[in-house]
Tab-separated table of C-alpha atoms in Angstrom:
chain	number	residue	atom	x	y	z
A	1	MET	CA	6.125	8.877	23.980
A	2	PRO	CA	3.850	5.618	22.657
A	3	SER	CA	5.399	3.669	19.851
A	4	LEU	CA	3.389	1.770	16.996
A	5	GLN	CA	5.183	-1.681	16.384
A	6	GLU	CA	6.047	-2.924	12.916
A	7	THR	CA	2.972	-4.182	11.165
A	8	ARG	CA	3.254	-6.671	7.934
A	9	ALA	CA	0.230	-7.823	5.662
A	10	VAL	CA	0.802	-10.143	2.414
A	11	VAL	CA	-1.117	-9.206	-0.624
A	12	THR	CA	-1.288	-12.305	-3.137
A	13	LEU	CA	-1.580	-10.806	-6.518
A	14	ALA	CA	-3.564	-12.751	-9.583
A	15	PRO	CA	-3.900	-11.734	-12.729
A	16	ALA	CA	-7.207	-9.693	-13.618
A	17	LYS	CA	-9.497	-8.464	-15.957
A	18	PRO	CA	-9.080	-4.633	-17.087
A	19	THR	CA	-12.135	-3.255	-15.126
A	20	GLY	CA	-12.459	-0.748	-12.849
A	21	LEU	CA	-9.196	1.383	-13.623
A	22	ALA	CA	-11.082	4.618	-14.639
A	23	ASP	CA	-9.976	6.641	-11.653
A	24	LEU	CA	-6.103	5.522	-12.520
A	25	GLY	CA	-5.992	6.551	-16.136
A	26	ALA	CA	-4.407	3.519	-17.332
A	27	PRO	CA	-4.447	3.593	-21.069
A	28	LEU	CA	-7.063	0.294	-22.041
A	29	VAL	CA	-4.682	-0.954	-24.993
A	30	ASP	CA	-4.803	-4.636	-26.399
A	31	ALA	CA	-1.931	-5.672	-24.651
A	32	ILE	CA	-2.637	-4.337	-21.374
A	33	ALA	CA	-2.188	-6.955	-18.285
A	34	VAL	CA	-3.310	-6.471	-14.827
A	35	LYS	CA	-2.766	-8.326	-11.434
A	36	LYS	CA	-4.876	-7.458	-8.642
A	37	GLY	CA	-4.879	-8.215	-4.602
A	38	ARG	CA	-6.366	-7.216	-1.432
A	39	ALA	CA	-6.356	-7.291	2.110
A	40	HIS	CA	-9.252	-6.136	4.103
A	41	GLU	CA	-8.284	-4.643	7.557
A	42	PHE	CA	-5.228	-4.988	9.744
A	43	PRO	CA	-4.528	-3.181	12.829
A	44	GLN	CA	-0.949	-1.991	13.940
A	45	LEU	CA	-0.682	-2.171	17.541
A	46	LEU	CA	1.314	0.093	20.033
A	47	ALA	CA	4.017	-1.265	22.229
A	48	ASP	CA	1.616	-1.868	25.070
A	49	GLY	CA	-0.410	-4.209	22.796
A	50	ALA	CA	-3.441	-1.691	22.276
A	51	ILE	CA	-4.695	-0.618	18.770
A	52	GLY	CA	-2.656	2.731	17.829
A	53	ARG	CA	-3.547	2.775	14.182
A	54	ARG	CA	-5.955	0.696	11.538
A	55	PHE	CA	-5.283	-0.249	7.673
A	56	GLN	CA	-8.504	-0.713	5.669
A	57	ASP	CA	-9.035	-2.108	2.432
A	58	LEU	CA	-5.345	-2.587	1.228
A	59	ARG	CA	-5.583	-3.012	-2.505
A	60	VAL	CA	-2.925	-3.501	-4.928
A	61	ILE	CA	-3.208	-3.197	-8.860
A	62	GLY	CA	-0.450	-3.474	-11.040
A	63	ILE	CA	-0.774	-2.911	-14.690
A	64	LYS	CA	1.343	-3.195	-17.597
A	65	THR	CA	0.748	-1.250	-20.808
A	66	GLU	CA	1.861	0.789	-23.612
A	67	GLU	CA	1.654	4.370	-23.802
A	68	GLY	CA	3.229	6.390	-26.863
A	69	GLY	CA	5.391	3.415	-28.001
A	70	VAL	CA	6.606	2.667	-24.408
A	71	THR	CA	5.580	-0.181	-22.456
A	72	SER	CA	5.240	0.400	-18.568
A	73	ALA	CA	4.884	-1.398	-15.296
A	74	LYS	CA	3.140	0.444	-12.517
A	75	PHE	CA	1.955	-1.101	-8.806
A	76	PHE	CA	-0.780	1.206	-7.496
A	77	VAL	CA	-0.723	0.566	-3.438
A	78	GLN	CA	-3.887	1.828	-2.172
A	79	PHE	CA	-5.719	2.023	1.337
A	80	GLU	CA	-7.500	3.811	3.929
A	81	VAL	CA	-5.865	4.369	7.661
A	82	PHE	CA	-7.283	5.657	10.512
A	83	GLY	CA	-5.524	6.905	13.892
A	84	ASP	CA	-7.073	5.149	16.600
A	85	ASN	CA	-6.682	7.724	19.230
A	86	THR	CA	-3.364	8.461	18.127
A	87	ALA	CA	-2.083	11.486	16.190
A	88	ALA	CA	0.760	10.602	13.647
A	89	PRO	CA	3.652	12.770	14.219
A	90	THR	CA	4.713	15.887	11.348
A	91	ASN	CA	6.983	13.840	9.783
A	92	GLY	CA	6.289	10.556	9.896
A	93	VAL	CA	7.717	7.364	8.770
A	94	GLY	CA	5.334	5.932	6.243
A	95	PHE	CA	5.320	2.543	5.119
A	96	GLU	CA	7.387	0.060	2.980
A	97	ALA	CA	6.679	-2.889	0.847
A	98	ALA	CA	8.244	-5.598	-1.347
A	99	LEU	CA	7.323	-7.064	-4.329
A	100	PHE	CA	7.860	-11.140	-4.630
A	101	ALA	CA	8.404	-13.692	-6.897
A	102	GLY	CA	8.030	-17.092	-5.021
A	103	SER	CA	10.741	-16.513	-2.145
A	104	GLN	CA	12.783	-13.966	-4.280
A	105	GLN	CA	12.481	-10.344	-3.632
A	106	LEU	CA	11.992	-8.067	-7.225
A	107	ALA	CA	11.749	-4.648	-5.631
A	108	SER	CA	11.513	-2.477	-2.542
A	109	LEU	CA	8.734	0.144	-2.568
A	110	SER	CA	8.528	2.953	-0.015
A	111	SER	CA	6.863	6.079	0.745
A	112	SER	CA	8.358	8.437	3.695
A	113	SER	CA	4.806	9.334	4.927
A	114	LEU	CA	1.034	8.606	5.389
A	115	PHE	CA	-1.736	11.002	4.658
A	116	LEU	CA	-3.255	11.189	8.345
A	117	PRO	CA	-3.523	14.542	9.672
A	118	TYR	CA	-6.073	14.263	12.514
A	119	ALA	CA	-6.416	11.459	15.053
A	120	ASN	CA	-10.010	9.263	14.751
A	121	PHE	CA	-10.513	9.501	11.100
A	122	TRP	CA	-10.262	7.446	7.896
A	123	TYR	CA	-8.085	8.785	5.269
A	124	PRO	CA	-7.485	7.316	2.142
A	125	ASN	CA	-3.872	6.987	0.563
A	126	ARG	CA	-2.663	6.004	-2.948
A	127	PHE	CA	0.927	5.542	-4.038
A	128	VAL	CA	2.069	4.582	-7.433
A	129	PHE	CA	5.666	2.782	-8.088
A	130	GLU	CA	7.135	2.081	-11.379
A	131	VAL	CA	9.118	-1.312	-11.796
A	132	PRO	CA	10.297	-3.155	-14.904
A	133	ALA	CA	7.845	-4.913	-16.897
A	134	GLU	CA	9.828	-8.417	-16.238
A	135	ASP	CA	9.218	-7.751	-12.478
A	136	PHE	CA	5.677	-7.100	-13.049
A	137	ASP	CA	5.446	-10.243	-15.257
A	138	ARG	CA	7.036	-12.480	-12.135
A	139	ALA	CA	5.118	-10.826	-9.165
A	140	ASP	CA	3.198	-12.885	-7.102
A	141	ARG	CA	2.811	-11.093	-3.980
A	142	LEU	CA	3.389	-7.609	-2.166
A	143	GLU	CA	4.329	-7.443	1.289
A	144	PHE	CA	3.098	-4.458	3.229
A	145	VAL	CA	5.225	-3.167	6.205
A	146	ALA	CA	3.578	-0.447	8.419
A	147	LYS	CA	6.903	0.527	9.932
A	148	PRO	CA	7.224	1.467	13.867
A	149	GLU	CA	6.708	5.180	14.840
A	150	GLU	CA	6.096	7.359	17.828
A	151	VAL	CA	2.710	8.806	17.906
A	152	ARG	CA	0.965	11.178	20.338
A	153	VAL	CA	-2.150	9.749	22.193
A	154	VAL	CA	-5.330	11.835	22.019
């Protein structure tokens, strides 16, 4: 069975204005802090070098805000994924991500599956991860790892 190779993308995070957050439902209080970063498009190759999956518009949005008197920090990882003539297995492996401050890893984030029910179609995916407020403050990049996975060629 064909296998996808591990693929990495790095998203640099920078302080940003709290605009464009309406669909995330974040409380827009005076003390809100936002970090954003983006990677446009990258392929995940099969072991033979052919493109097996594509990722597009990888956006990372970090929000530190207060709700009900409690401060929380969350990172949203959003992207579109396309099964490029490949179908994902029923129980896929998902992705991993690591939040960094310089060379120090702050947090490990992971999902056990992607929303990719059929080949040859773009599907939006959105995940949210809560982190300590101190990690939010220090974070300057996120490393996204599309994990190796066996797929079916269609």
